[in-house]
Amino acid sequence: MKQIFILLLFFFYQNSFAQVQTPEQFLGYKIGTHYTPHHRIVEYFKAIAAASPSTIKLQQYGVTNEGRPLLAAFISTAQNISNLESIRTNNLSLTEGKGAGSSAPAIVWLSYNVHGNETSSSEAAMLTLFALADPSNAQTKTWMQNTVVIMDPCLNPDGRDRYVNWFNSVSNKTFNPLAESREHREPWPGGRSNHYNFDLNRDWAWQTQVETQQRLSLYNQWLPQVHVDFHEQSYNEPYYFAPAAEPFHEVITPWQREFQNTIGRNHAKYFDANGWLYFTKERFDLLYPSYGDTYPIYNGSIGMTYEQGGGPSSGLGVITENGDTLTLGDRAQHHFTTGLSTVEIASKNVARLVTEFQKFYRDASAGIGPYKGYVIKADDNSTDRMGALITLLNRNGIRFYKGRGTNLRGLNYNTLKEENFGVSSTDIIIPSAQPKGALVKVLFEQNTKLSDSATYDITAWSLPYAYGLTAYATTSVLPSLEPFGSIQLLNAGTNESPYAYIIPWTGISAAKLTGQLLQKGVKLRYVTTPFSASGQNFNRGSVVVMRNGNAAYADLWNTVRTAANEASVKLIPVTSGFVDKGLDFGSSAVVPMKARKVAMFTGEGVGSLAAGEVWYYFEQVLNYPVTLINAADAGRMNWSNYDVVIMPDGNYRFLNEKASADALKAWINNGGKLIAMESAVNGLSKLDWAIKAKKPEDSSSKEKDKDPYTALRRYDDRERVALKDYTPGSIYKVELDNTHPLAFGYPGYYHTLKMDNNQYEFLKEDGWNVGVVKKEGPVSGFVGTNLTKRLRNHLVFGVQEVGRGTVTYFTDDLLFRSFWENGKLLFANAVFLVGQ
């Protein structure tokens, strides 16, 4: 009987083991020989979870814009998986100075394929899952005793499938490794970005995209000790892994630096054994807070980027510059190796990882940096942007409180001076001393300290500038803190019947409401001079809704109130068209508005990320229709179908074709409204009737006259020399003419993100210089010494009148990654107000 029982037990385990299939057994091909569509990756993860339910838990945490599932797999021992919720809550308790640290496992989070066309990592994810789930793998079973691994096999399924489906549709039966083959020439917009052409690896902190919002909701419920973000770079590059390059942000702890070296040495051991090339400490720094390595670091993790040579130009195999053929299988194997090596080294250092994780949050809760906290001042014009900031703080788990009637002293972000200021109950206080204190310092500091100016991304992002809010950083002791509550914006009931409703033009919600009402056929007007009515003051741009002209609407006011509530806009009722101060509603200064038909260029030649920002703005922010037109079709389009045409950042070939350029000018002359952004402005500047680029000042000849050795340089300094004429992203204060419709709703200034060295002359008598930089330098971020001298006295925002139409010039990106909140109303002004 005993022998029969042992035999049955043997067959039971044999069948259990057989169910945990390798990727090759499940898919029917070896990893690296075909690209795997996202749905098959999902099916493999589900199959492994079903085969080993005691050691793997699968959770769908969201869906993409295109409806594809977003998954997280939790892998550990049966005991750890059965106690998974207790492990999670205990780990969060560690961030509050509570919980049991001595017995806690390490949590390792592995994130794959955030850039959809960097495809090898999702293939590697399946290899890694099998290695961790394989019952016969004694090594990984040992690691799982004190480690919980969380795997997200694909952060960007829409982008991945865009690339994979394209590649599978054009590739040969046998892959062609020649780089000029079409299978290595991915078409616009490429699979890197998500549905709206957003780079999800720049969105971690800002959480503008639905994929990021859902992922970070889960991430902040766990807060792992180790996080890896798997990427690809040029196929001629060897593998990159930690430690990272300078600059490191100053909040990064000595332990976080040290353990990057520990991990790097463990990876090197395996790469050396296989003869694989790699590099460390170059190019990929730890500064910008919204990456898949820095965001985890600022939340207490050991955050790292791993970069495999490959990318969309690699296909299934490509010949590199040294004559080797790099295959998808090679790329996946390298990521597989570093993934397991990360789990291994974490398992061997659990006690220190957990101890230092506790210390990170203990130190943060005591306060990081020179300031006790940050005070955001509220006023009637800031409700929209204040609400957007509150949403961002909540998504990131940052604590904020209601102000109390007291006086403090601090750095004024606008004047850059230490000043006394009062705090009211509508203001927000964000204390530095809180568990998310490191992230608070990074996001709110006025100017980020750079240990090295050669950085991979922008160097300025301070939230008060990005959100256009009055802010102070204070060293004063903060008053007792009370929960903030919420902003109430509900409108009056159905019995109210005013002479008119006023929509204060103070934020993007007002523009959204205006767009919705115009689409419904409601007649609107906007004011071009300030006025007072019913005891309240209203600024330029305020929209007036009257019964006059809206007789077709039997239920006008309920329609308006319902739309206003949906847009979170507080309507102001007035009882008479005879205003207390200013011009009455029948004045010509109160301008009728009409719904405008809007088109935007997209496709080859247009920056895909720039086009995505505008597309997302119309669909998800304004909820206003926009027609997308391929720039290559500009010569065939019917311009008269549109009132507004937008040219996002890009290189527009049709501007060099006389017939197409003439058609554009004729459309503007006839009343068309053109909006040109960034390098599109540069393209227009080459036309004889448009804006003109400033010629760069050449001081080199004068310097040579003074010093004959100026031209002598060390080759080793070549990168540093180039930085003198470069800014990766810095903030300048722009002087605004807020009497012009383009700047309605703004004070007399705006903070712009400058990301290039292009400058434009002031417009002459046919235009309005609405936003200019004069002689002031940057208020935040790095600008090279030579460029600092030149970036002055130039136009940033302007409107040129051409015939009956206009050209609006935005030389900087107002909608940058959709987190530059303060630019959104300015863009709406160009769409709805300019040229009415």
PDB file of N, CA, C and O in Angstrom, residues 505 508 511 526 541 593-599 614 617-618 622 624 643-647 667 671-677 740-746 770 796-800 805-812 814-815 822-836:
ATOM      1  N   TRP A 505     -12.486  83.035 -17.199  1.00  0.00           N
ATOM      2  CA  TRP A 505     -11.461  82.418 -18.049  1.00  0.00           C
ATOM      3  C   TRP A 505     -10.183  82.245 -17.229  1.00  0.00           C
ATOM      4  O   TRP A 505      -9.207  82.959 -17.392  1.00  0.00           O
ATOM      5  N   ILE A 508      -8.106  75.594 -17.764  1.00  0.00           N
ATOM      6  CA  ILE A 508      -8.446  74.750 -18.899  1.00  0.00           C
ATOM      7  C   ILE A 508      -9.869  74.223 -18.801  1.00  0.00           C
ATOM      8  O   ILE A 508     -10.507  73.932 -19.824  1.00  0.00           O
ATOM      9  N   ALA A 511     -12.075  76.462 -20.732  1.00  0.00           N
ATOM     10  CA  ALA A 511     -11.943  76.212 -22.173  1.00  0.00           C
ATOM     11  C   ALA A 511     -12.683  74.942 -22.570  1.00  0.00           C
ATOM     12  O   ALA A 511     -13.330  74.891 -23.630  1.00  0.00           O
ATOM     13  N   TYR A 526     -17.137  86.514 -25.646  1.00  0.00           N
ATOM     14  CA  TYR A 526     -16.099  86.707 -24.634  1.00  0.00           C
ATOM     15  C   TYR A 526     -15.709  88.168 -24.560  1.00  0.00           C
ATOM     16  O   TYR A 526     -15.812  88.907 -25.546  1.00  0.00           O
ATOM     17  N   GLY A 541     -11.246  87.740 -21.329  1.00  0.00           N
ATOM     18  CA  GLY A 541     -11.410  86.351 -21.709  1.00  0.00           C
ATOM     19  C   GLY A 541     -12.626  85.685 -21.117  1.00  0.00           C
ATOM     20  O   GLY A 541     -13.042  84.605 -21.585  1.00  0.00           O
ATOM     21  N   MET A 593     -18.405  84.396 -30.344  1.00  0.00           N
ATOM     22  CA  MET A 593     -17.536  83.258 -30.616  1.00  0.00           C
ATOM     23  C   MET A 593     -18.265  82.277 -31.531  1.00  0.00           C
ATOM     24  O   MET A 593     -19.498  82.219 -31.533  1.00  0.00           O
ATOM     25  N   LYS A 594     -17.487  81.506 -32.283  1.00  0.00           N
ATOM     26  CA  LYS A 594     -18.101  80.435 -33.062  1.00  0.00           C
ATOM     27  C   LYS A 594     -17.279  79.170 -32.897  1.00  0.00           C
ATOM     28  O   LYS A 594     -16.074  79.211 -32.613  1.00  0.00           O
ATOM     29  N   ALA A 595     -17.937  78.061 -33.065  1.00  0.00           N
ATOM     30  CA  ALA A 595     -17.220  76.780 -33.005  1.00  0.00           C
ATOM     31  C   ALA A 595     -16.269  76.707 -34.194  1.00  0.00           C
ATOM     32  O   ALA A 595     -16.652  77.016 -35.326  1.00  0.00           O
ATOM     33  N   ARG A 596     -15.047  76.316 -33.930  1.00  0.00           N
ATOM     34  CA  ARG A 596     -14.048  76.253 -34.988  1.00  0.00           C
ATOM     35  C   ARG A 596     -13.736  74.807 -35.345  1.00  0.00           C
ATOM     36  O   ARG A 596     -13.617  73.949 -34.457  1.00  0.00           O
ATOM     37  N   LYS A 597     -13.591  74.577 -36.639  1.00  0.00           N
ATOM     38  CA  LYS A 597     -13.175  73.263 -37.116  1.00  0.00           C
ATOM     39  C   LYS A 597     -11.652  73.219 -37.110  1.00  0.00           C
ATOM     40  O   LYS A 597     -10.994  74.057 -37.731  1.00  0.00           O
ATOM     41  N   VAL A 598     -11.115  72.221 -36.411  1.00  0.00           N
ATOM     42  CA  VAL A 598      -9.679  72.172 -36.158  1.00  0.00           C
ATOM     43  C   VAL A 598      -9.062  70.962 -36.846  1.00  0.00           C
ATOM     44  O   VAL A 598      -9.624  69.858 -36.814  1.00  0.00           O
ATOM     45  N   ALA A 599      -7.908  71.165 -37.463  1.00  0.00           N
ATOM     46  CA  ALA A 599      -7.126  70.072 -38.054  1.00  0.00           C
ATOM     47  C   ALA A 599      -5.703  70.151 -37.530  1.00  0.00           C
ATOM     48  O   ALA A 599      -5.226  71.223 -37.120  1.00  0.00           O
ATOM     49  N   VAL A 614      -0.553  67.065 -28.780  1.00  0.00           N
ATOM     50  CA  VAL A 614      -1.690  67.857 -29.254  1.00  0.00           C
ATOM     51  C   VAL A 614      -2.925  66.978 -29.406  1.00  0.00           C
ATOM     52  O   VAL A 614      -4.046  67.365 -29.034  1.00  0.00           O
ATOM     53  N   TYR A 617      -4.301  66.269 -26.079  1.00  0.00           N
ATOM     54  CA  TYR A 617      -4.887  67.501 -25.538  1.00  0.00           C
ATOM     55  C   TYR A 617      -6.324  67.674 -26.017  1.00  0.00           C
ATOM     56  O   TYR A 617      -7.235  67.970 -25.226  1.00  0.00           O
ATOM     57  N   PHE A 618      -6.543  67.468 -27.307  1.00  0.00           N
ATOM     58  CA  PHE A 618      -7.891  67.646 -27.827  1.00  0.00           C
ATOM     59  C   PHE A 618      -8.825  66.534 -27.375  1.00  0.00           C
ATOM     60  O   PHE A 618      -9.986  66.792 -27.024  1.00  0.00           O
ATOM     61  N   LEU A 622      -9.400  68.659 -23.662  1.00  0.00           N
ATOM     62  CA  LEU A 622     -10.487  69.539 -24.117  1.00  0.00           C
ATOM     63  C   LEU A 622     -11.768  68.786 -24.464  1.00  0.00           C
ATOM     64  O   LEU A 622     -12.860  69.337 -24.396  1.00  0.00           O
ATOM     65  N   TYR A 624     -12.541  67.959 -27.523  1.00  0.00           N
ATOM     66  CA  TYR A 624     -12.971  68.760 -28.671  1.00  0.00           C
ATOM     67  C   TYR A 624     -12.465  68.074 -29.938  1.00  0.00           C
ATOM     68  O   TYR A 624     -11.323  67.615 -29.982  1.00  0.00           O
ATOM     69  N   ASP A 643     -11.032  75.916 -39.866  1.00  0.00           N
ATOM     70  CA  ASP A 643     -10.803  77.268 -39.346  1.00  0.00           C
ATOM     71  C   ASP A 643      -9.431  77.395 -38.712  1.00  0.00           C
ATOM     72  O   ASP A 643      -8.817  78.461 -38.756  1.00  0.00           O
ATOM     73  N   VAL A 644      -8.976  76.313 -38.082  1.00  0.00           N
ATOM     74  CA  VAL A 644      -7.695  76.300 -37.377  1.00  0.00           C
ATOM     75  C   VAL A 644      -6.902  75.091 -37.852  1.00  0.00           C
ATOM     76  O   VAL A 644      -7.439  73.978 -37.914  1.00  0.00           O
ATOM     77  N   VAL A 645      -5.634  75.292 -38.191  1.00  0.00           N
ATOM     78  CA  VAL A 645      -4.737  74.189 -38.537  1.00  0.00           C
ATOM     79  C   VAL A 645      -3.505  74.293 -37.643  1.00  0.00           C
ATOM     80  O   VAL A 645      -2.922  75.377 -37.491  1.00  0.00           O
ATOM     81  N   ILE A 646      -3.122  73.167 -37.056  1.00  0.00           N
ATOM     82  CA  ILE A 646      -2.009  73.128 -36.111  1.00  0.00           C
ATOM     83  C   ILE A 646      -0.833  72.380 -36.728  1.00  0.00           C
ATOM     84  O   ILE A 646      -1.010  71.289 -37.283  1.00  0.00           O
ATOM     85  N   MET A 647       0.334  72.983 -36.627  1.00  0.00           N
ATOM     86  CA  MET A 647       1.577  72.365 -37.089  1.00  0.00           C
ATOM     87  C   MET A 647       2.437  72.059 -35.862  1.00  0.00           C
ATOM     88  O   MET A 647       3.156  72.927 -35.367  1.00  0.00           O
ATOM     89  N   TRP A 667      -5.002  80.530 -47.707  1.00  0.00           N
ATOM     90  CA  TRP A 667      -5.982  80.135 -46.672  1.00  0.00           C
ATOM     91  C   TRP A 667      -5.915  81.080 -45.480  1.00  0.00           C
ATOM     92  O   TRP A 667      -6.955  81.506 -44.960  1.00  0.00           O
ATOM     93  N   GLY A 671      -8.741  84.164 -43.836  1.00  0.00           N
ATOM     94  CA  GLY A 671      -9.297  84.064 -42.489  1.00  0.00           C
ATOM     95  C   GLY A 671      -8.850  82.858 -41.708  1.00  0.00           C
ATOM     96  O   GLY A 671      -9.293  82.659 -40.566  1.00  0.00           O
ATOM     97  N   GLY A 672      -7.971  82.012 -42.262  1.00  0.00           N
ATOM     98  CA  GLY A 672      -7.503  80.827 -41.549  1.00  0.00           C
ATOM     99  C   GLY A 672      -6.619  81.174 -40.367  1.00  0.00           C
ATOM    100  O   GLY A 672      -5.933  82.204 -40.360  1.00  0.00           O
ATOM    101  N   LYS A 673      -6.637  80.319 -39.353  1.00  0.00           N
ATOM    102  CA  LYS A 673      -5.830  80.513 -38.151  1.00  0.00           C
ATOM    103  C   LYS A 673      -4.810  79.377 -38.073  1.00  0.00           C
ATOM    104  O   LYS A 673      -5.169  78.225 -37.838  1.00  0.00           O
ATOM    105  N   LEU A 674      -3.551  79.705 -38.266  1.00  0.00           N
ATOM    106  CA  LEU A 674      -2.479  78.716 -38.217  1.00  0.00           C
ATOM    107  C   LEU A 674      -1.795  78.789 -36.860  1.00  0.00           C
ATOM    108  O   LEU A 674      -1.495  79.876 -36.361  1.00  0.00           O
ATOM    109  N   ILE A 675      -1.546  77.620 -36.245  1.00  0.00           N
ATOM    110  CA  ILE A 675      -0.793  77.540 -34.989  1.00  0.00           C
ATOM    111  C   ILE A 675       0.463  76.727 -35.272  1.00  0.00           C
ATOM    112  O   ILE A 675       0.380  75.543 -35.632  1.00  0.00           O
ATOM    113  N   ALA A 676       1.622  77.357 -35.128  1.00  0.00           N
ATOM    114  CA  ALA A 676       2.898  76.698 -35.415  1.00  0.00           C
ATOM    115  C   ALA A 676       3.673  76.527 -34.116  1.00  0.00           C
ATOM    116  O   ALA A 676       3.777  77.470 -33.312  1.00  0.00           O
ATOM    117  N   MET A 677       4.252  75.333 -33.938  1.00  0.00           N
ATOM    118  CA  MET A 677       4.928  74.997 -32.694  1.00  0.00           C
ATOM    119  C   MET A 677       6.378  74.581 -32.940  1.00  0.00           C
ATOM    120  O   MET A 677       6.672  73.841 -33.879  1.00  0.00           O
ATOM    121  N   HIS A 740      -3.629  90.940 -24.770  1.00  0.00           N
ATOM    122  CA  HIS A 740      -3.881  90.266 -26.047  1.00  0.00           C
ATOM    123  C   HIS A 740      -4.638  88.966 -25.785  1.00  0.00           C
ATOM    124  O   HIS A 740      -4.353  88.257 -24.801  1.00  0.00           O
ATOM    125  N   PRO A 741      -5.605  88.596 -26.636  1.00  0.00           N
ATOM    126  CA  PRO A 741      -6.377  87.364 -26.402  1.00  0.00           C
ATOM    127  C   PRO A 741      -5.519  86.112 -26.217  1.00  0.00           C
ATOM    128  O   PRO A 741      -5.949  85.192 -25.523  1.00  0.00           O
ATOM    129  N   LEU A 742      -4.332  86.064 -26.812  1.00  0.00           N
ATOM    130  CA  LEU A 742      -3.498  84.877 -26.642  1.00  0.00           C
ATOM    131  C   LEU A 742      -3.097  84.675 -25.185  1.00  0.00           C
ATOM    132  O   LEU A 742      -2.861  83.545 -24.769  1.00  0.00           O
ATOM    133  N   ALA A 743      -3.040  85.751 -24.405  1.00  0.00           N
ATOM    134  CA  ALA A 743      -2.594  85.650 -23.015  1.00  0.00           C
ATOM    135  C   ALA A 743      -3.707  85.938 -22.016  1.00  0.00           C
ATOM    136  O   ALA A 743      -3.433  86.145 -20.831  1.00  0.00           O
ATOM    137  N   PHE A 744      -4.964  85.919 -22.470  1.00  0.00           N
ATOM    138  CA  PHE A 744      -6.067  86.102 -21.532  1.00  0.00           C
ATOM    139  C   PHE A 744      -6.031  84.989 -20.477  1.00  0.00           C
ATOM    140  O   PHE A 744      -5.775  83.828 -20.785  1.00  0.00           O
ATOM    141  N   GLY A 745      -6.330  85.378 -19.244  1.00  0.00           N
ATOM    142  CA  GLY A 745      -6.359  84.412 -18.154  1.00  0.00           C
ATOM    143  C   GLY A 745      -5.035  84.264 -17.438  1.00  0.00           C
ATOM    144  O   GLY A 745      -4.925  83.443 -16.511  1.00  0.00           O
ATOM    145  N   TYR A 746      -4.026  85.032 -17.837  1.00  0.00           N
ATOM    146  CA  TYR A 746      -2.691  84.926 -17.242  1.00  0.00           C
ATOM    147  C   TYR A 746      -2.303  86.234 -16.564  1.00  0.00           C
ATOM    148  O   TYR A 746      -2.789  87.310 -16.932  1.00  0.00           O
ATOM    149  N   VAL A 770       3.481  88.763 -27.955  1.00  0.00           N
ATOM    150  CA  VAL A 770       2.688  88.499 -26.753  1.00  0.00           C
ATOM    151  C   VAL A 770       3.549  87.982 -25.606  1.00  0.00           C
ATOM    152  O   VAL A 770       3.315  88.314 -24.443  1.00  0.00           O
ATOM    153  N   VAL A 796       8.911  84.500 -27.787  1.00  0.00           N
ATOM    154  CA  VAL A 796       8.532  83.136 -27.394  1.00  0.00           C
ATOM    155  C   VAL A 796       7.131  82.817 -27.905  1.00  0.00           C
ATOM    156  O   VAL A 796       6.900  81.762 -28.487  1.00  0.00           O
ATOM    157  N   PHE A 797       6.184  83.746 -27.704  1.00  0.00           N
ATOM    158  CA  PHE A 797       4.818  83.588 -28.200  1.00  0.00           C
ATOM    159  C   PHE A 797       4.440  84.847 -28.973  1.00  0.00           C
ATOM    160  O   PHE A 797       4.657  85.966 -28.497  1.00  0.00           O
ATOM    161  N   GLY A 798       3.869  84.673 -30.151  1.00  0.00           N
ATOM    162  CA  GLY A 798       3.456  85.838 -30.920  1.00  0.00           C
ATOM    163  C   GLY A 798       2.313  85.531 -31.858  1.00  0.00           C
ATOM    164  O   GLY A 798       2.036  84.361 -32.176  1.00  0.00           O
ATOM    165  N   VAL A 799       1.641  86.565 -32.302  1.00  0.00           N
ATOM    166  CA  VAL A 799       0.544  86.441 -33.266  1.00  0.00           C
ATOM    167  C   VAL A 799       0.810  87.403 -34.411  1.00  0.00           C
ATOM    168  O   VAL A 799       0.935  88.620 -34.197  1.00  0.00           O
ATOM    169  N   GLN A 800       0.890  86.866 -35.618  1.00  0.00           N
ATOM    170  CA  GLN A 800       1.083  87.676 -36.815  1.00  0.00           C
ATOM    171  C   GLN A 800      -0.227  87.741 -37.582  1.00  0.00           C
ATOM    172  O   GLN A 800      -0.888  86.723 -37.808  1.00  0.00           O
ATOM    173  N   GLY A 805      -6.516  86.555 -41.659  1.00  0.00           N
ATOM    174  CA  GLY A 805      -6.177  85.449 -40.778  1.00  0.00           C
ATOM    175  C   GLY A 805      -5.008  85.758 -39.867  1.00  0.00           C
ATOM    176  O   GLY A 805      -4.499  86.881 -39.823  1.00  0.00           O
ATOM    177  N   THR A 806      -4.595  84.743 -39.126  1.00  0.00           N
ATOM    178  CA  THR A 806      -3.499  84.921 -38.169  1.00  0.00           C
ATOM    179  C   THR A 806      -2.590  83.693 -38.178  1.00  0.00           C
ATOM    180  O   THR A 806      -3.010  82.577 -38.524  1.00  0.00           O
ATOM    181  N   VAL A 807      -1.358  83.926 -37.763  1.00  0.00           N
ATOM    182  CA  VAL A 807      -0.422  82.842 -37.462  1.00  0.00           C
ATOM    183  C   VAL A 807      -0.007  83.019 -36.008  1.00  0.00           C
ATOM    184  O   VAL A 807       0.516  84.072 -35.625  1.00  0.00           O
ATOM    185  N   THR A 808      -0.258  82.004 -35.197  1.00  0.00           N
ATOM    186  CA  THR A 808       0.180  82.018 -33.795  1.00  0.00           C
ATOM    187  C   THR A 808       1.465  81.208 -33.695  1.00  0.00           C
ATOM    188  O   THR A 808       1.509  80.043 -34.124  1.00  0.00           O
ATOM    189  N   TYR A 809       2.483  81.824 -33.134  1.00  0.00           N
ATOM    190  CA  TYR A 809       3.785  81.177 -33.012  1.00  0.00           C
ATOM    191  C   TYR A 809       4.023  80.763 -31.555  1.00  0.00           C
ATOM    192  O   TYR A 809       3.991  81.605 -30.646  1.00  0.00           O
ATOM    193  N   PHE A 810       4.230  79.467 -31.339  1.00  0.00           N
ATOM    194  CA  PHE A 810       4.664  78.939 -30.049  1.00  0.00           C
ATOM    195  C   PHE A 810       6.060  78.353 -30.252  1.00  0.00           C
ATOM    196  O   PHE A 810       6.200  77.238 -30.751  1.00  0.00           O
ATOM    197  N   THR A 811       7.073  79.103 -29.884  1.00  0.00           N
ATOM    198  CA  THR A 811       8.430  78.630 -30.155  1.00  0.00           C
ATOM    199  C   THR A 811       8.896  77.590 -29.149  1.00  0.00           C
ATOM    200  O   THR A 811       9.879  76.897 -29.388  1.00  0.00           O
ATOM    201  N   ASP A 812       8.207  77.491 -28.014  1.00  0.00           N
ATOM    202  CA  ASP A 812       8.471  76.438 -27.019  1.00  0.00           C
ATOM    203  C   ASP A 812       7.246  75.543 -26.900  1.00  0.00           C
ATOM    204  O   ASP A 812       6.162  75.879 -27.375  1.00  0.00           O
ATOM    205  N   LEU A 814       4.258  74.210 -25.202  1.00  0.00           N
ATOM    206  CA  LEU A 814       3.319  74.516 -24.122  1.00  0.00           C
ATOM    207  C   LEU A 814       2.725  73.269 -23.479  1.00  0.00           C
ATOM    208  O   LEU A 814       2.288  73.301 -22.326  1.00  0.00           O
ATOM    209  N   LEU A 815       2.683  72.173 -24.247  1.00  0.00           N
ATOM    210  CA  LEU A 815       1.981  70.965 -23.788  1.00  0.00           C
ATOM    211  C   LEU A 815       2.964  69.868 -23.400  1.00  0.00           C
ATOM    212  O   LEU A 815       2.617  68.688 -23.410  1.00  0.00           O
ATOM    213  N   ASN A 822       0.475  74.693 -16.954  1.00  0.00           N
ATOM    214  CA  ASN A 822       0.209  76.111 -17.150  1.00  0.00           C
ATOM    215  C   ASN A 822       0.139  76.511 -18.619  1.00  0.00           C
ATOM    216  O   ASN A 822      -0.313  77.609 -18.941  1.00  0.00           O
ATOM    217  N   GLY A 823       0.571  75.651 -19.538  1.00  0.00           N
ATOM    218  CA  GLY A 823       0.503  76.004 -20.950  1.00  0.00           C
ATOM    219  C   GLY A 823      -0.819  75.672 -21.610  1.00  0.00           C
ATOM    220  O   GLY A 823      -1.087  76.119 -22.735  1.00  0.00           O
ATOM    221  N   LYS A 824      -1.657  74.903 -20.931  1.00  0.00           N
ATOM    222  CA  LYS A 824      -2.858  74.382 -21.578  1.00  0.00           C
ATOM    223  C   LYS A 824      -3.878  75.468 -21.907  1.00  0.00           C
ATOM    224  O   LYS A 824      -4.533  75.421 -22.952  1.00  0.00           O
ATOM    225  N   LEU A 825      -4.036  76.461 -21.039  1.00  0.00           N
ATOM    226  CA  LEU A 825      -4.982  77.536 -21.327  1.00  0.00           C
ATOM    227  C   LEU A 825      -4.452  78.418 -22.450  1.00  0.00           C
ATOM    228  O   LEU A 825      -5.222  78.883 -23.301  1.00  0.00           O
ATOM    229  N   LEU A 826      -3.153  78.638 -22.483  1.00  0.00           N
ATOM    230  CA  LEU A 826      -2.556  79.446 -23.548  1.00  0.00           C
ATOM    231  C   LEU A 826      -2.844  78.818 -24.911  1.00  0.00           C
ATOM    232  O   LEU A 826      -3.163  79.510 -25.879  1.00  0.00           O
ATOM    233  N   PHE A 827      -2.751  77.493 -24.988  1.00  0.00           N
ATOM    234  CA  PHE A 827      -3.043  76.810 -26.248  1.00  0.00           C
ATOM    235  C   PHE A 827      -4.529  76.940 -26.589  1.00  0.00           C
ATOM    236  O   PHE A 827      -4.894  77.148 -27.755  1.00  0.00           O
ATOM    237  N   ALA A 828      -5.392  76.847 -25.584  1.00  0.00           N
ATOM    238  CA  ALA A 828      -6.830  77.011 -25.823  1.00  0.00           C
ATOM    239  C   ALA A 828      -7.138  78.415 -26.326  1.00  0.00           C
ATOM    240  O   ALA A 828      -8.029  78.607 -27.166  1.00  0.00           O
ATOM    241  N   ASN A 829      -6.418  79.408 -25.830  1.00  0.00           N
ATOM    242  CA  ASN A 829      -6.612  80.780 -26.318  1.00  0.00           C
ATOM    243  C   ASN A 829      -6.350  80.868 -27.817  1.00  0.00           C
ATOM    244  O   ASN A 829      -7.074  81.547 -28.556  1.00  0.00           O
ATOM    245  N   ALA A 830      -5.294  80.176 -28.263  1.00  0.00           N
ATOM    246  CA  ALA A 830      -4.978  80.190 -29.696  1.00  0.00           C
ATOM    247  C   ALA A 830      -6.073  79.517 -30.505  1.00  0.00           C
ATOM    248  O   ALA A 830      -6.376  79.937 -31.631  1.00  0.00           O
ATOM    249  N   VAL A 831      -6.682  78.486 -29.943  1.00  0.00           N
ATOM    250  CA  VAL A 831      -7.724  77.746 -30.661  1.00  0.00           C
ATOM    251  C   VAL A 831      -9.047  78.510 -30.677  1.00  0.00           C
ATOM    252  O   VAL A 831      -9.698  78.639 -31.723  1.00  0.00           O
ATOM    253  N   PHE A 832      -9.451  79.055 -29.529  1.00  0.00           N
ATOM    254  CA  PHE A 832     -10.796  79.614 -29.401  1.00  0.00           C
ATOM    255  C   PHE A 832     -10.878  81.145 -29.505  1.00  0.00           C
ATOM    256  O   PHE A 832     -11.901  81.676 -29.940  1.00  0.00           O
ATOM    257  N   LEU A 833      -9.842  81.867 -29.083  1.00  0.00           N
ATOM    258  CA  LEU A 833      -9.962  83.319 -28.944  1.00  0.00           C
ATOM    259  C   LEU A 833      -9.226  84.119 -30.008  1.00  0.00           C
ATOM    260  O   LEU A 833      -9.754  85.135 -30.484  1.00  0.00           O
ATOM    261  N   VAL A 834      -8.017  83.711 -30.352  1.00  0.00           N
ATOM    262  CA  VAL A 834      -7.210  84.521 -31.269  1.00  0.00           C
ATOM    263  C   VAL A 834      -7.923  84.634 -32.615  1.00  0.00           C
ATOM    264  O   VAL A 834      -8.322  83.631 -33.209  1.00  0.00           O
ATOM    265  N   GLY A 835      -8.091  85.869 -33.078  1.00  0.00           N
ATOM    266  CA  GLY A 835      -8.674  86.096 -34.403  1.00  0.00           C
ATOM    267  C   GLY A 835     -10.176  86.030 -34.464  1.00  0.00           C
ATOM    268  O   GLY A 835     -10.757  86.114 -35.550  1.00  0.00           O
ATOM    269  N   GLN A 836     -10.867  85.900 -33.317  1.00  0.00           N
ATOM    270  CA  GLN A 836     -12.332  85.884 -33.360  1.00  0.00           C
ATOM    271  C   GLN A 836     -12.852  87.262 -33.776  1.00  0.00           C
ATOM    272  O   GLN A 836     -13.886  87.375 -34.394  1.00  0.00           O
TER     273      GLN A 836
END
